């Protein structure tokens, strides 16, 4: 018999559950459990709502509200009706806390675990889910940092039975960067700033060699530690080598420090393309840079012009973005669609499982999932490696706003998803 831990609960409810549990003979290690006869599907959801990665989780409460409204009447699977509960938790951008939260949700007997945004959140939750045999899905980090960063080996059988990830990888970054950088004439000298973390190490190992093979000269000063405050040596090297392209995968505070120091030391005057990832994804990341922000290039794992509709909420990208701006008065961000795409994929897997309360059935449904979310196609049947579904990331750039906001986020190339419309030409950074 499947049982669920009911904790925490109010004293009166505790008394009732205790008596019911004793009567039903269900008591384990001093904890009171109740049989899962309520036909409720429980989804765990962990993201960084506070801490240094809070910009990734800023819109999650809003998106979860839309999902809960869409699921208010539950879902029907194989002719049986279920209520659906989403239990969301804030990792506070702390990997240890993310792991602990995952274990707490596992003890509450969730049927599906979801985690989003960066290895610092996703990987510890994935590891806890794998160890406990809980179906798991995630998005918004390079899949190489998820797959190889958790112990998988190239060419070997996947070590993961319960955990799955979808979205962009180094291959998508490579295609996008080659496409985007070809739009402006440069000397093809790229200064890279890859940190000593899961993202940076994966990108250095996979992306940098491909850039070199494509004819770019990669100037790499070596991995830097997150939280570094002085980038003078890297800046001096880039100036000496005459780099005209910068590519970086830092957390937002590190990039802000690097780019301000680059301006103080004159590096920005020789840079034609500044291409950043992990930061520069949200308006706040760029606005803090003042006049140094416009014309910074980025890459979008979701944009409001993606031509797809959420199967969960029925919203398209423009509708979702407009709802956010109307309700909050703040500019839309690409995390809106990314978070909803995870909820889309997760709920579709539950619907396709022959028993959404069976961990094995849900796991098997994920492994065969091939659906279109608000972020595009999620297909776990086609690789690039087991347990992973690849996804697009398209070239974008921050430009001066033409409406109510200081900046506009525009699409400049679409090689990884030609269905996404290109709306602007890429602007060279070091021209006024």
Short mmCIF file of C-alpha atoms in Angstrom, two decimals:
data_model
loop_
_atom_site.label_atom_id
_atom_site.label_comp_id
_atom_site.label_asym_id
_atom_site.label_seq_id
_atom_site.Cartn_x
_atom_site.Cartn_y
_atom_site.Cartn_z
CA UNK A 1 0.00 0.00 0.00
CA UNK A 2 1.31 3.46 -0.94
CA UNK A 3 1.43 5.87 2.00
CA UNK A 4 2.01 9.60 2.23
CA UNK A 5 3.53 11.57 5.08
CA UNK A 6 1.23 14.31 6.30
CA UNK A 7 3.52 16.90 7.88
CA UNK A 8 3.46 19.55 9.09
CA UNK A 9 -0.19 19.67 10.17
CA UNK A 10 -2.34 21.52 12.67
CA UNK A 11 -2.79 19.90 16.11
CA UNK A 12 -6.46 19.02 15.57
CA UNK A 13 -5.73 17.51 12.17
CA UNK A 14 -2.78 15.69 13.69
CA UNK A 15 -5.10 14.11 16.27
CA UNK A 16 -7.53 13.02 13.60
CA UNK A 17 -4.83 11.58 11.36
CA UNK A 18 -3.18 9.87 14.32
CA UNK A 19 -6.42 8.12 15.29
CA UNK A 20 -7.15 7.19 11.69
CA UNK A 21 -3.63 5.89 11.20
CA UNK A 22 -3.72 3.78 14.34
CA UNK A 23 -7.08 2.38 13.30
CA UNK A 24 -5.68 1.56 9.87
CA UNK A 25 -2.46 0.16 11.34
CA UNK A 26 -0.19 2.61 9.49
CA UNK A 27 2.58 3.95 11.75
CA UNK A 28 6.26 4.18 10.82
CA UNK A 29 9.18 5.29 12.96
CA UNK A 30 7.02 7.59 15.07
CA UNK A 31 5.75 9.39 11.93
CA UNK A 32 2.05 9.34 11.12
CA UNK A 33 1.20 8.34 7.57
CA UNK A 34 -2.08 8.14 5.71
CA UNK A 35 -2.98 5.92 2.81
CA UNK A 36 -3.04 7.69 -0.54
CA UNK A 37 -6.72 7.14 -1.03
CA UNK A 38 -7.38 10.79 -1.82
CA UNK A 39 -6.27 10.35 -5.47
CA UNK A 40 -4.09 13.44 -5.32
CA UNK A 41 -1.01 13.80 -7.53
CA UNK A 42 1.75 15.70 -5.75
CA UNK A 43 4.39 17.59 -7.73
CA UNK A 44 7.51 18.94 -6.01
CA UNK A 45 8.97 22.12 -7.51
CA UNK A 46 12.31 23.64 -6.45
CA UNK A 47 13.81 26.86 -7.80
CA UNK A 48 16.01 29.77 -6.62
CA UNK A 49 13.60 32.47 -5.46
CA UNK A 50 16.16 34.28 -3.28
CA UNK A 51 19.96 34.55 -3.09
CA UNK A 52 22.43 35.36 -5.90
CA UNK A 53 20.39 33.36 -8.46
CA UNK A 54 17.09 35.00 -7.50
CA UNK A 55 16.64 36.60 -10.93
CA UNK A 56 16.02 33.08 -12.29
CA UNK A 57 13.21 32.46 -9.81
CA UNK A 58 11.63 35.90 -9.76
CA UNK A 59 8.71 34.97 -12.02
CA UNK A 60 8.16 31.46 -10.67
CA UNK A 61 5.42 32.42 -8.22
CA UNK A 62 3.45 34.03 -11.04
CA UNK A 63 3.86 31.02 -13.35
CA UNK A 64 2.95 28.59 -10.57
CA UNK A 65 -0.22 30.62 -10.01
CA UNK A 66 -1.19 30.14 -13.68
CA UNK A 67 -0.42 26.42 -13.44
CA UNK A 68 -2.46 25.98 -10.26
CA UNK A 69 -5.41 27.78 -11.81
CA UNK A 70 -5.19 25.50 -14.85
CA UNK A 71 -5.08 22.46 -12.55
CA UNK A 72 -7.77 23.68 -10.14
CA UNK A 73 -10.19 21.01 -11.35
CA UNK A 74 -7.50 18.32 -11.47
CA UNK A 75 -6.77 16.03 -14.40
CA UNK A 76 -8.17 12.82 -15.79
CA UNK A 77 -5.77 9.99 -16.63
CA UNK A 78 -6.89 6.67 -18.11
CA UNK A 79 -10.50 7.51 -17.23
CA UNK A 80 -9.74 8.26 -13.57
CA UNK A 81 -9.86 11.76 -12.07
CA UNK A 82 -7.12 13.14 -9.83
CA UNK A 83 -6.57 16.34 -7.92
CA UNK A 84 -3.13 17.92 -8.43
CA UNK A 85 -1.04 19.67 -5.78
CA UNK A 86 2.17 21.58 -6.56
CA UNK A 87 4.47 21.96 -3.55
CA UNK A 88 7.04 24.65 -4.34
CA UNK A 89 10.19 25.44 -2.38
CA UNK A 90 12.91 28.12 -2.56
CA UNK A 91 16.47 26.76 -2.71
CA UNK A 92 17.82 30.21 -1.73
CA UNK A 93 20.49 29.57 -4.42
CA UNK A 94 22.19 27.12 -2.04
CA UNK A 95 23.02 23.60 -3.36
CA UNK A 96 22.96 22.10 0.14
CA UNK A 97 19.54 23.58 0.82
CA UNK A 98 18.29 22.38 -2.58
CA UNK A 99 19.33 18.85 -1.67
CA UNK A 100 17.68 19.05 1.76
CA UNK A 101 14.45 20.43 0.30
CA UNK A 102 14.38 17.59 -2.22
CA UNK A 103 14.69 15.03 0.58
CA UNK A 104 11.89 16.73 2.52
CA UNK A 105 9.61 16.63 -0.52
CA UNK A 106 10.53 12.99 -1.10
CA UNK A 107 9.45 12.27 2.47
CA UNK A 108 6.13 13.93 1.63
CA UNK A 109 5.78 11.31 -1.11
CA UNK A 110 5.72 13.51 -4.21
CA UNK A 111 4.90 11.66 -7.41
CA UNK A 112 7.06 13.89 -9.63
CA UNK A 113 9.95 16.22 -8.82
CA UNK A 114 10.70 19.30 -10.90
CA UNK A 115 13.70 21.62 -10.55
CA UNK A 116 14.77 24.60 -12.63
CA UNK A 117 17.64 26.99 -13.26
CA UNK A 118 21.38 26.36 -12.97
CA UNK A 119 23.43 23.39 -11.71
CA UNK A 120 23.47 24.84 -8.20
CA UNK A 121 19.76 24.05 -7.93
CA UNK A 122 19.12 21.28 -10.41
CA UNK A 123 21.95 18.81 -9.83
CA UNK A 124 21.53 18.28 -6.07
CA UNK A 125 17.77 17.83 -6.51
CA UNK A 126 18.37 15.40 -9.37
CA UNK A 127 20.85 13.41 -7.29
CA UNK A 128 18.45 13.17 -4.35
CA UNK A 129 15.63 12.10 -6.67
CA UNK A 130 17.79 9.48 -8.38
CA UNK A 131 18.84 8.02 -5.04
CA UNK A 132 15.23 7.82 -3.83
CA UNK A 133 13.72 6.52 -7.07
CA UNK A 134 11.56 9.59 -7.71
CA UNK A 135 10.72 10.62 -11.32
CA UNK A 136 12.47 13.93 -11.99
CA UNK A 137 12.61 16.51 -14.75
CA UNK A 138 14.53 19.79 -15.10
CA UNK A 139 15.49 22.56 -17.51
CA UNK A 140 17.60 25.75 -17.82
CA UNK A 141 21.22 24.66 -17.62
CA UNK A 142 23.55 23.16 -20.25
CA UNK A 143 22.70 19.49 -20.49
CA UNK A 144 26.40 18.53 -20.45
CA UNK A 145 26.75 20.09 -16.99
CA UNK A 146 23.73 18.02 -15.91
CA UNK A 147 24.67 14.71 -17.57
CA UNK A 148 28.45 14.60 -17.33
CA UNK A 149 28.53 16.86 -14.27
CA UNK A 150 26.62 14.17 -12.36
CA UNK A 151 28.94 11.31 -13.34
CA UNK A 152 27.86 10.04 -16.76
CA UNK A 153 30.70 9.10 -19.12
CA UNK A 154 30.84 9.71 -22.88
CA UNK A 155 30.04 6.57 -24.84
CA UNK A 156 28.90 4.64 -21.78
CA UNK A 157 25.43 3.59 -20.71
CA UNK A 158 23.51 6.23 -18.77
CA UNK A 159 23.81 5.77 -15.00
CA UNK A 160 20.45 7.50 -14.48
CA UNK A 161 17.18 5.62 -14.17
CA UNK A 162 14.85 8.24 -12.71
CA UNK A 163 16.13 11.66 -13.73
CA UNK A 164 15.65 13.58 -17.01
CA UNK A 165 16.64 16.99 -18.33
CA UNK A 166 15.66 19.02 -21.39
CA UNK A 167 17.03 22.13 -23.06
CA UNK A 168 20.10 23.64 -24.65
CA UNK A 169 23.65 22.32 -24.61
CA UNK A 170 27.07 23.33 -25.87
CA UNK A 171 26.03 22.27 -29.37
CA UNK A 172 23.22 24.82 -29.40
CA UNK A 173 25.50 27.52 -28.01
CA UNK A 174 28.05 26.69 -30.71
CA UNK A 175 25.52 26.91 -33.54
CA UNK A 176 24.05 30.12 -32.17
CA UNK A 177 27.38 31.82 -31.57
CA UNK A 178 28.79 30.91 -34.97
CA UNK A 179 25.60 32.19 -36.59
CA UNK A 180 25.47 35.35 -34.48
CA UNK A 181 29.15 36.25 -34.69
CA UNK A 182 29.13 35.92 -38.48
CA UNK A 183 26.77 38.91 -38.62
CA UNK A 184 29.61 41.32 -37.76
CA UNK A 185 33.11 41.41 -39.25
CA UNK A 186 35.72 40.64 -36.54
CA UNK A 187 39.28 39.30 -36.27
CA UNK A 188 37.77 36.11 -34.76
CA UNK A 189 39.74 36.49 -31.53
CA UNK A 190 37.50 35.44 -28.64
CA UNK A 191 38.35 36.17 -25.02
CA UNK A 192 36.55 33.63 -22.83
CA UNK A 193 35.61 34.04 -19.18
CA UNK A 194 34.54 30.60 -17.96
CA UNK A 195 34.24 30.19 -14.17
CA UNK A 196 35.35 27.21 -12.13
CA UNK A 197 31.87 25.75 -11.72
CA UNK A 198 29.71 23.11 -13.40
CA UNK A 199 28.60 25.43 -16.20
CA UNK A 200 32.01 26.92 -16.85
CA UNK A 201 33.87 23.62 -16.82
CA UNK A 202 31.37 21.95 -19.16
CA UNK A 203 31.46 24.85 -21.61
CA UNK A 204 35.26 25.03 -21.55
CA UNK A 205 35.54 21.31 -22.28
CA UNK A 206 32.98 21.19 -25.09
CA UNK A 207 32.39 24.65 -26.59
CA UNK A 208 35.89 26.14 -26.66
CA UNK A 209 37.42 23.34 -28.82
CA UNK A 210 34.58 23.65 -31.32
CA UNK A 211 35.09 27.40 -31.58
CA UNK A 212 38.78 26.83 -32.26
CA UNK A 213 37.98 24.22 -34.91
CA UNK A 214 35.65 26.75 -36.58
CA UNK A 215 38.54 29.17 -37.02
CA UNK A 216 38.26 31.30 -33.90
CA UNK A 217 41.32 32.03 -31.77
CA UNK A 218 40.28 31.33 -28.19
CA UNK A 219 42.10 33.43 -25.57
CA UNK A 220 41.49 31.71 -22.24
CA UNK A 221 43.03 33.20 -19.07
CA UNK A 222 41.91 30.12 -17.13
CA UNK A 223 39.03 29.36 -14.79
CA UNK A 224 38.25 32.03 -12.23
CA UNK A 225 36.51 31.49 -8.92
CA UNK A 226 32.95 32.69 -8.44
CA UNK A 227 33.00 35.87 -6.37
CA UNK A 228 36.26 37.17 -7.84
CA UNK A 229 36.44 40.94 -7.42
CA UNK A 230 39.52 41.85 -9.49
CA UNK A 231 39.65 40.93 -13.18
CA UNK A 232 42.64 43.12 -14.08
CA UNK A 233 44.83 40.22 -15.27
CA UNK A 234 42.15 38.87 -17.60
CA UNK A 235 41.44 42.33 -18.98
CA UNK A 236 45.15 42.99 -19.60
CA UNK A 237 45.46 39.70 -21.49
CA UNK A 238 42.45 40.46 -23.69
CA UNK A 239 43.78 43.93 -24.49
CA UNK A 240 47.23 42.58 -25.29
CA UNK A 241 45.85 39.87 -27.58
CA UNK A 242 43.51 42.28 -29.37
CA UNK A 243 40.32 40.28 -28.77
CA UNK A 244 37.19 41.65 -30.41
CA UNK A 245 34.69 39.13 -29.02
CA UNK A 246 34.07 38.35 -25.35
CA UNK A 247 32.21 35.20 -24.32
CA UNK A 248 31.38 34.62 -20.66
CA UNK A 249 29.24 32.35 -18.43
CA UNK A 250 29.34 34.14 -15.04
CA UNK A 251 26.81 34.75 -12.33
CA UNK A 252 25.42 38.33 -12.56
CA UNK A 253 27.56 40.02 -9.86
CA UNK A 254 30.77 38.65 -11.38
CA UNK A 255 29.93 39.89 -14.86
CA UNK A 256 28.96 43.33 -13.57
CA UNK A 257 32.35 43.62 -11.82
CA UNK A 258 34.24 42.38 -14.90
CA UNK A 259 32.49 44.65 -17.39
CA UNK A 260 32.74 47.78 -15.25
CA UNK A 261 36.46 47.14 -14.80
CA UNK A 262 36.77 46.50 -18.54
CA UNK A 263 35.31 49.94 -19.19
CA UNK A 264 37.58 51.56 -16.62
CA UNK A 265 40.62 49.96 -18.24
CA UNK A 266 39.55 50.64 -21.83
CA UNK A 267 38.86 47.08 -23.00
CA UNK A 268 35.28 47.84 -24.03
CA UNK A 269 36.50 50.18 -26.80
CA UNK A 270 38.00 47.26 -28.78
CA UNK A 271 35.09 44.83 -28.30
CA UNK A 272 32.73 44.40 -31.24
CA UNK A 273 30.62 41.60 -29.70
CA UNK A 274 30.12 40.93 -26.00
CA UNK A 275 28.26 37.61 -25.80
CA UNK A 276 27.22 36.51 -22.33
CA UNK A 277 25.26 33.60 -20.86
CA UNK A 278 23.94 32.71 -17.40
CA UNK A 279 23.85 36.45 -16.79
CA UNK A 280 22.36 39.02 -19.13
CA UNK A 281 19.24 36.90 -19.37
CA UNK A 282 16.98 39.36 -17.56
CA UNK A 283 16.49 43.15 -17.81
CA UNK A 284 17.77 43.75 -14.28
CA UNK A 285 21.14 42.17 -15.18
CA UNK A 286 21.66 44.77 -17.90
CA UNK A 287 20.02 47.80 -16.34
CA UNK A 288 22.52 47.79 -13.44
CA UNK A 289 25.28 48.41 -15.99
CA UNK A 290 23.82 51.77 -17.04
CA UNK A 291 25.27 53.02 -20.34
CA UNK A 292 27.45 49.89 -20.61
CA UNK A 293 24.39 47.65 -20.98
CA UNK A 294 22.82 48.35 -24.39
CA UNK A 295 24.13 46.23 -27.29
CA UNK A 296 25.29 43.39 -25.04
CA UNK A 297 24.48 40.16 -26.87
CA UNK A 298 22.73 37.27 -25.17
CA UNK A 299 20.98 34.04 -26.11
CA UNK A 300 17.37 33.24 -25.35
CA UNK A 301 16.16 29.82 -24.25
CA UNK A 302 12.71 31.40 -24.43
CA UNK A 303 11.30 34.60 -25.89
CA UNK A 304 7.75 35.89 -25.93
CA UNK A 305 7.77 35.61 -29.73
CA UNK A 306 8.33 31.82 -29.66
CA UNK A 307 5.37 30.57 -31.75
CA UNK A 308 4.16 27.92 -29.31
CA UNK A 309 1.27 27.51 -26.88
CA UNK A 310 1.28 26.01 -23.40
CA UNK A 311 -0.74 22.76 -23.34
CA UNK A 312 -1.28 23.29 -19.61
CA UNK A 313 -2.61 26.87 -19.56
CA UNK A 314 -3.52 27.50 -23.21
CA UNK A 315 -1.41 30.68 -23.16
CA UNK A 316 0.99 31.68 -25.92
CA UNK A 317 4.15 33.68 -25.29
CA UNK A 318 2.71 37.14 -25.95
CA UNK A 319 -0.24 36.42 -23.67
CA UNK A 320 1.98 35.15 -20.86
CA UNK A 321 4.32 38.14 -21.10
CA UNK A 322 1.44 40.63 -21.26
CA UNK A 323 -0.22 39.05 -18.21
CA UNK A 324 3.02 39.38 -16.24
CA UNK A 325 3.52 43.03 -17.22
CA UNK A 326 -0.10 43.93 -16.49
CA UNK A 327 -0.10 42.22 -13.09
CA UNK A 328 3.34 43.37 -11.91
CA UNK A 329 4.18 46.48 -13.92
CA UNK A 330 7.57 44.90 -14.62
CA UNK A 331 9.14 43.81 -17.89
CA UNK A 332 8.66 40.21 -19.00
CA UNK A 333 11.64 37.82 -18.80
CA UNK A 334 12.52 34.62 -20.58
CA UNK A 335 12.15 32.65 -17.36
CA UNK A 336 8.37 32.97 -17.66
CA UNK A 337 8.25 30.61 -20.61
CA UNK A 338 11.03 28.37 -19.35
CA UNK A 339 9.27 27.67 -16.06
CA UNK A 340 5.94 27.11 -17.78
CA UNK A 341 7.57 24.76 -20.29
CA UNK A 342 8.80 22.59 -17.38
CA UNK A 343 5.30 22.49 -15.90
CA UNK A 344 3.91 21.75 -19.37
CA UNK A 345 6.26 18.81 -19.84
CA UNK A 346 5.77 17.51 -16.30
CA UNK A 347 1.98 17.53 -16.43
CA UNK A 348 1.97 16.00 -19.93
CA UNK A 349 4.12 13.13 -18.62
CA UNK A 350 1.65 12.56 -15.79
CA UNK A 351 -1.23 12.49 -18.27
CA UNK A 352 0.59 9.94 -20.43
CA UNK A 353 1.44 7.63 -17.53
CA UNK A 354 -0.99 4.73 -17.19
CA UNK A 355 -0.95 5.41 -13.43
CA UNK A 356 0.24 8.90 -12.35
CA UNK A 357 0.64 7.66 -8.76
CA UNK A 358 3.09 4.95 -9.86
CA UNK A 359 6.69 6.13 -9.87
CA UNK A 360 7.64 3.55 -12.47
CA UNK A 361 4.77 4.52 -14.76
CA UNK A 362 5.63 8.21 -14.54
CA UNK A 363 9.32 7.49 -15.14
CA UNK A 364 8.45 5.42 -18.21
CA UNK A 365 6.16 8.14 -19.52
CA UNK A 366 8.95 10.73 -19.23
CA UNK A 367 11.37 8.48 -21.11
CA UNK A 368 8.93 8.35 -24.05
CA UNK A 369 7.72 11.94 -23.83
CA UNK A 370 7.51 13.89 -27.09
CA UNK A 371 5.37 17.02 -26.67
CA UNK A 372 5.29 20.67 -27.71
CA UNK A 373 5.44 23.07 -24.78
CA UNK A 374 5.33 26.86 -24.73
CA UNK A 375 9.12 26.65 -25.17
CA UNK A 376 8.98 24.28 -28.14
CA UNK A 377 9.43 20.55 -28.58
CA UNK A 378 10.55 18.31 -25.72
CA UNK A 379 11.49 14.89 -27.13
CA UNK A 380 13.20 12.38 -24.85
CA UNK A 381 13.16 9.69 -27.56
CA UNK A 382 15.83 11.29 -29.74
CA UNK A 383 18.81 12.12 -27.52
CA UNK A 384 21.45 13.58 -27.86
CA UNK A 385 22.22 11.18 -24.98
CA UNK A 386 19.91 9.06 -22.81
CA UNK A 387 17.78 10.98 -20.30
CA UNK A 388 18.26 14.25 -22.23
CA UNK A 389 16.12 16.14 -24.76
CA UNK A 390 17.88 18.96 -26.57
CA UNK A 391 16.27 22.38 -26.98
CA UNK A 392 16.90 25.69 -28.76
CA UNK A 393 18.75 28.78 -27.68
CA UNK A 394 18.52 31.67 -30.13
CA UNK A 395 20.70 34.73 -30.64
CA UNK A 396 19.46 37.90 -28.96
CA UNK A 397 20.62 41.38 -27.98
CA UNK A 398 19.68 44.10 -25.52
CA UNK A 399 18.95 47.43 -27.20
CA UNK A 400 17.58 50.76 -26.01
CA UNK A 401 13.89 50.49 -25.33
CA UNK A 402 11.31 51.93 -27.67
CA UNK A 403 8.38 51.67 -25.27
CA UNK A 404 7.75 51.83 -21.53
CA UNK A 405 10.91 49.96 -20.53
CA UNK A 406 14.55 51.04 -20.65
CA UNK A 407 15.61 48.05 -22.75
CA UNK A 408 14.16 45.80 -25.41
CA UNK A 409 15.25 42.18 -25.85
CA UNK A 410 15.33 41.40 -29.58
CA UNK A 411 16.00 38.28 -31.64
CA UNK A 412 18.97 38.52 -34.03
CA UNK A 413 19.34 34.94 -35.30
CA UNK A 414 17.43 31.65 -35.13
CA UNK A 415 19.61 28.80 -36.38
CA UNK A 416 18.52 26.39 -33.60
CA UNK A 417 14.80 27.04 -34.17
CA UNK A 418 13.88 28.63 -37.54
CA UNK A 419 10.25 28.89 -36.36
CA UNK A 420 11.29 31.80 -34.10
CA UNK A 421 11.15 35.10 -36.05
CA UNK A 422 14.31 37.23 -36.37
CA UNK A 423 13.31 40.83 -35.66
CA UNK A 424 16.54 42.88 -35.59
CA UNK A 425 20.05 43.10 -37.00
CA UNK A 426 22.89 42.51 -34.52
CA UNK A 427 24.48 45.83 -33.52
CA UNK A 428 28.24 46.19 -33.01
CA UNK A 429 29.05 46.98 -29.38
CA UNK A 430 31.92 49.48 -29.65
CA UNK A 431 30.15 52.03 -31.83
CA UNK A 432 28.04 54.89 -30.52
#
